[in-house]
Coordinates of C-alpha atoms in Angstrom, one line a residue:
X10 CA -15.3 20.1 -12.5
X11 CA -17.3 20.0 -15.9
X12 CA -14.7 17.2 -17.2
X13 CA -15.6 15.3 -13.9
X14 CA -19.3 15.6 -14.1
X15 CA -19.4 14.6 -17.5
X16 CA -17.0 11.9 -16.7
X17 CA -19.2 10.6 -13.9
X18 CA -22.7 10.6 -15.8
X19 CA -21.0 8.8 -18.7
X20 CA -20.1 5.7 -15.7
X21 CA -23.6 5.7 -14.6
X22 CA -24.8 5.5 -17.8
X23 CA -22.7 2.4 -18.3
X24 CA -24.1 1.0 -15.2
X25 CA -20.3 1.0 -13.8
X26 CA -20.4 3.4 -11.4
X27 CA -22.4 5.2 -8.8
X28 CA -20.9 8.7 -7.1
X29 CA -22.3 10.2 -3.8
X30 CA -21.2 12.7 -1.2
X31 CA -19.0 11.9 1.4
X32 CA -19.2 12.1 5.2
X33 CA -17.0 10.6 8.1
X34 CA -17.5 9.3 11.4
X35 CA -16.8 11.6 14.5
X36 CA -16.0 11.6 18.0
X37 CA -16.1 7.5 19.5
X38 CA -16.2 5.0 17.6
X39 CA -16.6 5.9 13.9
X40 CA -20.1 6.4 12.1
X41 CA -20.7 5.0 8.8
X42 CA -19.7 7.1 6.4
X43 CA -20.7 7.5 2.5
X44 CA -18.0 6.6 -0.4
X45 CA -17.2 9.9 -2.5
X46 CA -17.2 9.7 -6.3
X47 CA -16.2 6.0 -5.9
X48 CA -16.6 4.2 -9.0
X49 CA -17.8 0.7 -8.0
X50 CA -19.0 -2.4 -10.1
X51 CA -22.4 -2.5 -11.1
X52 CA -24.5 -4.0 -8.3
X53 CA -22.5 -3.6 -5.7
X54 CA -23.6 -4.4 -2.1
X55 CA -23.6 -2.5 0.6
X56 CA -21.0 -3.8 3.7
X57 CA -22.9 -7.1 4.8
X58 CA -23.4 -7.4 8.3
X59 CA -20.8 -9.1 9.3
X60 CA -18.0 -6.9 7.9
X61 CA -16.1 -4.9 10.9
X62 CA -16.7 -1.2 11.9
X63 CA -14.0 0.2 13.4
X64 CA -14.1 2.3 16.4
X65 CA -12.3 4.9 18.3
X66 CA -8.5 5.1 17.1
X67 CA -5.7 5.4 19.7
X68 CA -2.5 6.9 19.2
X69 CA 0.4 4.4 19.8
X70 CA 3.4 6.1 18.9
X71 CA 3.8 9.7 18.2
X72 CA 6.8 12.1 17.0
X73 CA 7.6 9.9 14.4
X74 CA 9.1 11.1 10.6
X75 CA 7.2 9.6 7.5
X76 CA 6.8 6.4 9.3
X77 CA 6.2 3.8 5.8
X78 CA 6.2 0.4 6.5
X79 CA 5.1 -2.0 9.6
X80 CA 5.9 -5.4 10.3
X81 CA 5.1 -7.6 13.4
X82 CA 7.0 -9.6 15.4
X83 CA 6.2 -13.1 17.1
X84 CA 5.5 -11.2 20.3
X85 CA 3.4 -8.6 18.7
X86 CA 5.5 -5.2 18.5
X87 CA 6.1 -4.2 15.2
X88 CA 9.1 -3.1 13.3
X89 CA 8.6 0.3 12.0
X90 CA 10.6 2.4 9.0
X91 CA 10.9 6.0 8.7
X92 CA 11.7 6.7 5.1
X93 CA 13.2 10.4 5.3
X94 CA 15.4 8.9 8.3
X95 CA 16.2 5.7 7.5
X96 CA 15.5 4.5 10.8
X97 CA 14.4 1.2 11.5
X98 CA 12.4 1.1 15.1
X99 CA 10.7 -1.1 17.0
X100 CA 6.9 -0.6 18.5
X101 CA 5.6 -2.1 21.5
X102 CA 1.5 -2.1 21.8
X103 CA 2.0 0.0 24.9
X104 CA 3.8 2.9 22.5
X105 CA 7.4 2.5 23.5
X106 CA 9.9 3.4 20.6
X107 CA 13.1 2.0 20.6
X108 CA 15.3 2.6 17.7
X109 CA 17.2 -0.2 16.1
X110 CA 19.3 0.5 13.6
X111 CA 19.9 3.6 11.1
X112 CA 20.2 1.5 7.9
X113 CA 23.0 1.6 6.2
X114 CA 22.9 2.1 2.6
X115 CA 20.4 3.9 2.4
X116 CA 19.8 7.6 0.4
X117 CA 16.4 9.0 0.8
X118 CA 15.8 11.2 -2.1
X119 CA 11.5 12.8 -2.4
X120 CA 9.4 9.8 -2.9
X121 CA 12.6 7.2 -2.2
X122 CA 14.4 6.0 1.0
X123 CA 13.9 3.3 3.5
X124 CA 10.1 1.9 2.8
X125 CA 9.0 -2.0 2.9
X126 CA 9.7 -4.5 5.7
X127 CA 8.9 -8.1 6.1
X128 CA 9.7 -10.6 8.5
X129 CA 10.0 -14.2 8.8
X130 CA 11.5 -16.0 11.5
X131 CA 14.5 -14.2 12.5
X132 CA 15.0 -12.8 9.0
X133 CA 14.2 -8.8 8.0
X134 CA 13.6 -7.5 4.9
X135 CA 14.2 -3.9 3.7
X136 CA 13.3 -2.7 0.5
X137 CA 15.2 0.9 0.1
X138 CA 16.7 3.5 -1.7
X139 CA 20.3 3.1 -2.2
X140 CA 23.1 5.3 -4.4
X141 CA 22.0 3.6 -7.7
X142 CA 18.8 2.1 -7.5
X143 CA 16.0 0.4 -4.9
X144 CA 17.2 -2.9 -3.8
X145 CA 15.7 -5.3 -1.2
X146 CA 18.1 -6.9 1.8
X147 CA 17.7 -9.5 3.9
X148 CA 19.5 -9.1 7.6
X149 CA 19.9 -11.5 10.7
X150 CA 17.5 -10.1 13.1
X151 CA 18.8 -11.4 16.9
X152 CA 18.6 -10.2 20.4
X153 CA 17.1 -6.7 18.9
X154 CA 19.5 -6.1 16.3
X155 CA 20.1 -6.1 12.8
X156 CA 23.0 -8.1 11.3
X157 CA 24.8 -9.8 8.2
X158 CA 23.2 -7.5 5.5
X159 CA 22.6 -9.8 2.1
X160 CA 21.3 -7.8 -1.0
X161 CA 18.6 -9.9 -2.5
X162 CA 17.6 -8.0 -5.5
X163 CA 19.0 -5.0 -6.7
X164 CA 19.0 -2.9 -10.1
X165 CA 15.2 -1.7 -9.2
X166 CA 15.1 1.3 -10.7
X167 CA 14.8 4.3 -8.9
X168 CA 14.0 7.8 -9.3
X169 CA 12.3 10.9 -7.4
X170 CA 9.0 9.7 -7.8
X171 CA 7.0 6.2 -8.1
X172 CA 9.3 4.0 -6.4
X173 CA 7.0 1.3 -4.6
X174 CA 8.5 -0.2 -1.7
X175 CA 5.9 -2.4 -0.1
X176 CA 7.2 -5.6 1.0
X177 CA 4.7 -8.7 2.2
X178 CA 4.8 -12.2 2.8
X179 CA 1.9 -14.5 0.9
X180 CA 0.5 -17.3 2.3
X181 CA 2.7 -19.1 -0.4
X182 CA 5.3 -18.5 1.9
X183 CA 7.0 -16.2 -0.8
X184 CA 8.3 -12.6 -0.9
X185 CA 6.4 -10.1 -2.7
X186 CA 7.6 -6.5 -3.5
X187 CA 6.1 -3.6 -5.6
X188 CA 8.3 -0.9 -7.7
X189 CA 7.3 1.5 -9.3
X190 CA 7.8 3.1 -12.8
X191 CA 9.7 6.3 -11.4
X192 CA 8.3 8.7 -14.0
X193 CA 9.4 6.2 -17.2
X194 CA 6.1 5.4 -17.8
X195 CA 7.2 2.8 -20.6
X196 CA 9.1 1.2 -17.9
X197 CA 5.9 -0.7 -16.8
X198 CA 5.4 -2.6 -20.0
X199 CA 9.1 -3.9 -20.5
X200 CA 9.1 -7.4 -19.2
X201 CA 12.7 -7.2 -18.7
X202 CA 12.4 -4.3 -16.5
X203 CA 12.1 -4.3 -12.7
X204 CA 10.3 -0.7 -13.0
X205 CA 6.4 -0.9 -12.7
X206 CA 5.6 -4.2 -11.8
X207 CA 5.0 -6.4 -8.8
X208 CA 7.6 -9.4 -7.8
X209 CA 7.4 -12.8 -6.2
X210 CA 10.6 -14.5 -4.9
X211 CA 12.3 -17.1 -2.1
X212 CA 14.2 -15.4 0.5
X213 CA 17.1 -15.8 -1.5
X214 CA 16.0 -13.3 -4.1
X215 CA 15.7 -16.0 -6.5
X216 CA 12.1 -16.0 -8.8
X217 CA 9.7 -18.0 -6.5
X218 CA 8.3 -21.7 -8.5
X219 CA 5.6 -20.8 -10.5
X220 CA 6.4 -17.5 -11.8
X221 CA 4.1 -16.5 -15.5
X222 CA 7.9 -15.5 -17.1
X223 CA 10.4 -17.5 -15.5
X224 CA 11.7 -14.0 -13.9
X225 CA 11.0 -12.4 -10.7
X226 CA 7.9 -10.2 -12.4
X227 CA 4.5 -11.9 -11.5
X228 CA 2.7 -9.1 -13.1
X229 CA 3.1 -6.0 -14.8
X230 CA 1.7 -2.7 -16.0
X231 CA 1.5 -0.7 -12.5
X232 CA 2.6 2.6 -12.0
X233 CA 3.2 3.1 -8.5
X234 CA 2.1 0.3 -6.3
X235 CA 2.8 0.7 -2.5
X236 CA -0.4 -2.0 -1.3
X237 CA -0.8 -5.2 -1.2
X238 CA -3.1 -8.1 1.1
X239 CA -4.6 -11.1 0.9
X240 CA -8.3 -12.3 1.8
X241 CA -8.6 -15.6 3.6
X242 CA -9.0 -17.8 -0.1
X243 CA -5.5 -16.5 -0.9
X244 CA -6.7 -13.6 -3.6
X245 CA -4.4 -11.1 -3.7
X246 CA -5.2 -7.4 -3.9
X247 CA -2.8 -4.1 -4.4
X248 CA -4.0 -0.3 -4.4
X249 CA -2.2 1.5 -7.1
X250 CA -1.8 5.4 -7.5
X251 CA -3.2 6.7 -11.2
X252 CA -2.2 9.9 -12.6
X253 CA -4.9 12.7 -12.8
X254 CA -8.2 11.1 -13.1
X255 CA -8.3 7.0 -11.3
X256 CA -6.4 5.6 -8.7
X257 CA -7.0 1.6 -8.7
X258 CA -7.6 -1.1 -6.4
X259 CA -6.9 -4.4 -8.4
X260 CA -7.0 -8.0 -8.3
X261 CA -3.8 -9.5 -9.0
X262 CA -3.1 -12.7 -11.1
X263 CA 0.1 -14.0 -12.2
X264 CA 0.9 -12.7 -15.6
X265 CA -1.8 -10.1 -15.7
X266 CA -1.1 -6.7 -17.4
X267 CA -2.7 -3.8 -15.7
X268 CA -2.3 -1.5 -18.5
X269 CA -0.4 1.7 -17.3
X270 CA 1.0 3.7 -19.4
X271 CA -2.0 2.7 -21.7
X272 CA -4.8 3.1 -19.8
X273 CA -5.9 4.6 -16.5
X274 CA -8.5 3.1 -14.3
X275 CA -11.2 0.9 -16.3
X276 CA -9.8 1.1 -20.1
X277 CA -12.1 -2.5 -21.6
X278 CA -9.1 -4.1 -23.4
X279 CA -8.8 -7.0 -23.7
X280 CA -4.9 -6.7 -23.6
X281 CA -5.2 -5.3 -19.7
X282 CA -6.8 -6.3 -16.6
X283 CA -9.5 -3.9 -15.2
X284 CA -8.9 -2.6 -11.9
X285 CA -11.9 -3.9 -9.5
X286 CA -12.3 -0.4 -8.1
X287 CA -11.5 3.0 -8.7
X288 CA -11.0 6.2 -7.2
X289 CA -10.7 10.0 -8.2
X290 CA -7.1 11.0 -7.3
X291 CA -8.1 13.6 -4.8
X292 CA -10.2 10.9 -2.6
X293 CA -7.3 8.5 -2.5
X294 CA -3.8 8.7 -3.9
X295 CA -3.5 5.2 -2.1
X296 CA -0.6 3.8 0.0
X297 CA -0.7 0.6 2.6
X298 CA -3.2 -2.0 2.3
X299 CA -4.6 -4.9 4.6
X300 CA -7.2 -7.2 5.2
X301 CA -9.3 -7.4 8.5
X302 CA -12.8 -8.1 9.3
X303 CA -14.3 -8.9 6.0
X304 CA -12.5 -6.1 4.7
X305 CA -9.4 -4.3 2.6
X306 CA -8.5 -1.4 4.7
X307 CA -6.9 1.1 2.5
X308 CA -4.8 4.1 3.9
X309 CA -5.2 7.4 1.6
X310 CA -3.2 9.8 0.9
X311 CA -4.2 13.1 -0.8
X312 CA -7.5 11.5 0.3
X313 CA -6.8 11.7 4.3
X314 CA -8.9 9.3 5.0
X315 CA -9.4 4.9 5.7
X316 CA -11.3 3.4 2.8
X317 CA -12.8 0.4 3.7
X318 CA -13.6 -1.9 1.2
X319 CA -15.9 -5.1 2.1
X320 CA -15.2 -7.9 0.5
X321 CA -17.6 -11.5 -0.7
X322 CA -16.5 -14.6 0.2
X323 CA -16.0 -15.3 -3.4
X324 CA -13.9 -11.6 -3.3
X325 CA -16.4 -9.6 -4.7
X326 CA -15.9 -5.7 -3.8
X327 CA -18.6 -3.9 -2.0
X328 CA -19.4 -0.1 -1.9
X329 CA -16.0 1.3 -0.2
X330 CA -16.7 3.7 2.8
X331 CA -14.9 6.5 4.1
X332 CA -13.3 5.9 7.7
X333 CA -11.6 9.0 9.3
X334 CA -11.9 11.6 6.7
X335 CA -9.8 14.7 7.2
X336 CA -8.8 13.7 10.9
X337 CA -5.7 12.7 10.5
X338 CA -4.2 14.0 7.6
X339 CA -2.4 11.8 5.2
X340 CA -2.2 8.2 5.7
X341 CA 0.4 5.5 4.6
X342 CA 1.1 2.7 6.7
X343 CA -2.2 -0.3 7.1
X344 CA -1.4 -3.3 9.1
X345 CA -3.2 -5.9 10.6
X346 CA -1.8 -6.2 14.1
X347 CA -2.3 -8.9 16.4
X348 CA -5.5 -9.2 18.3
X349 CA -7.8 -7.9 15.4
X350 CA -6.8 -4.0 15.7
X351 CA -5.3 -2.3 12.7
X352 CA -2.7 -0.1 12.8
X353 CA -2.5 3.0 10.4
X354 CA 0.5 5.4 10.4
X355 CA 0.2 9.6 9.3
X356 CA 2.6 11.3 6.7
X357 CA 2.1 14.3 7.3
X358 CA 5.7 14.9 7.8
X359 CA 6.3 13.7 3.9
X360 CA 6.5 17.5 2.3
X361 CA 3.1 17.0 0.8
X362 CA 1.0 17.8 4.4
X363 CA 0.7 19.7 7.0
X364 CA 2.0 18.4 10.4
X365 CA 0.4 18.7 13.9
X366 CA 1.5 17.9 16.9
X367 CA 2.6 15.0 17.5
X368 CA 2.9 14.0 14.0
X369 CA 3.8 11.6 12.4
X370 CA 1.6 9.3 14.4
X371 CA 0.7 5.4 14.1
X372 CA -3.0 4.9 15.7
X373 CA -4.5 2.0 16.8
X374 CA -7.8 1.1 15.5
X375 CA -10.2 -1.8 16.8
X376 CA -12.4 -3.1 14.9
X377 CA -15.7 -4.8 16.2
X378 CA -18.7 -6.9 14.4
X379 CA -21.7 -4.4 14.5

């Protein structure tokens, strides 16, 4: 506690960060509550009066096991995975659950198994866990089903921890996927390494035009990314778990190095790209990521709680606020559904919380312009 008091003053100091107590919204739609040892920019605004509150969550689907990733359809129900099962299900927005398929392939293992889905057009995307590494696959998705299974990319390395998973779509049209370093932490500075990085490609697998190296990596030096969204201008954003002191929320350009192993949150070298906000690990450990109302909505782990994060028309960060703290338990999944709601999964069920009933749990959560 000294180490983070003295930590904290030395921020302010620098005019880089300012830390105050927390408190979350109850009951109804939820109150406005205070970031918690947030370390924002200097000068940070407030959330402007346009940016979304969101109100009263409502659970869609329930009963669930470490649901990870979300995906919508055309029609709006989402395809859901459980990592620990590696069930793929579908999600109506009325809460039915039909299951369909059991991937094949796939060998969940602690922090590993059956994460990131994408669709476009009839085409899924898994990323997962198989015998040998993390791989991503492309099937035909028809009449409900899941069919002629094409690896895409394969040899990411895998491990127990720090696996990344998140799968997303750009605007670009391209494929983007985030690995993680899996406890090698020089993993995420090797350019010819998959480990630690996030990657751009065609549905093919192939590197997408326009890539910094030539090779799938569009950037590097992450630990353990499992976030990523981007604003209406196209800026793209991924929440990154640190180590013992900062997790990150970072800006992403192609090329950019974001330092891990050598630094940890804000480091000033001009070799690395500072994150755009950080967190103390035990008010994040961060996880799925979207935007929605003039906001990043960013699901917390350790932290249990929704971190909103407005966001400038030019992409400025405002002051992050705490959404849901300690209601829900751990949360993963963030997902913009159709209609304006978002929808944020539990994982409580993941070894690292405690279940209630019900759990694991994807809620609903509308958001409306104050």
């Amino acid at each position: 506690m000294n180490h983070m008091r003295k930590l904290r003053k030395i921020l302010l100091v620098a005019g880089l960060a300012a830390a105050v107590g927390a408190c979350s919204g109850t009951g109804g739609a939820a109150g406005v509550a205070a970031e918690s040892g947030v370390a924002a920019p200097s000068g940070a605004a407030s959330p402007p009066g346009d940016a979304a509150v969101p109100g009263g969550p409502r659970t869609v689907a329930r009963d669930l096991a470490v649901p990870w990733g979300m995906a919508f359809l055309p029609g709006g129900d989402a395809l859901v995975t459980e990592r620990d099962s590696a069930r793929l299900v579908r999600v109506t927005p009325q809460g039915r659950v039909t299951e369909v398929a059991t991937v094949q392939g796939v060998e969940p293992d602690g922090e590993g198994g059956l994460m990131g889905v994408a669709v476009k057009g009839e085409q899924v995307f898994l990323y997962y866990t198989a015998a040998q590494d993390n791989r991503i696959v492309r099937y035909r998705f028809a009449g409900g089903r899941l069919s002629e299974p094409k690896v895409i990319v394969q040899g990411i390395p895998k491990g127990v921890i720090h696996n990344g998973g998140r799968l997303a779509f750009g605007p670009d049209g391209y494929l983007y996927a985030t690995t993680g370093e899996t406890g090698d932490r020089g993993l995420a500075q090797r350019r010819d390494s998959l480990g630690g990085k996030i990657l751009r490609m065609t549905t093919d697998g192939a590197p997408a035009p326009g890539n910094p190296f030539g090779t799938l990596v569009y950037s590097l030096g992450h630990r353990n990314v499992q976030g990523l969204a981007w604003d209406p201008s196209g800026r793209l954003y991924a929440s990154e778990f640190g180590q013992n002191t900062w997790d990150e929320l970072n800006l992403v350009k192609p090329g950019a190095n974001y330092g891990w192993p050598e630094v940890e949150g804000r480091g000033d070298d001009p070799r690395f790209t500072n994150p755009v906000l950080v967190w103390p690990t035990s008010d994040a450990s961060p996880s799925g990521l979207a935007y929605a109302g003039g906001s990043l909505w960013m699901g917390a782990l350790r932290g249990q709680r929704l971190w909103q994060v407005p966001l400038g028309a030019d992409g400025s960060v405002g002051r992050p606020v705490a959404r849901f703290t300690d209601r829900y338990g751990r949360l993963r999944g963030v997902a913009a559904a159709p209609g304006g709601a978002l929808w944020v999964s539990t994982s409580n069920k993941d070894g690292r919380g405690s279940p209630r009933r019900g759990d694991d749990r994807i809620l609903s959560v509308p958001l409306r312009i104050p």
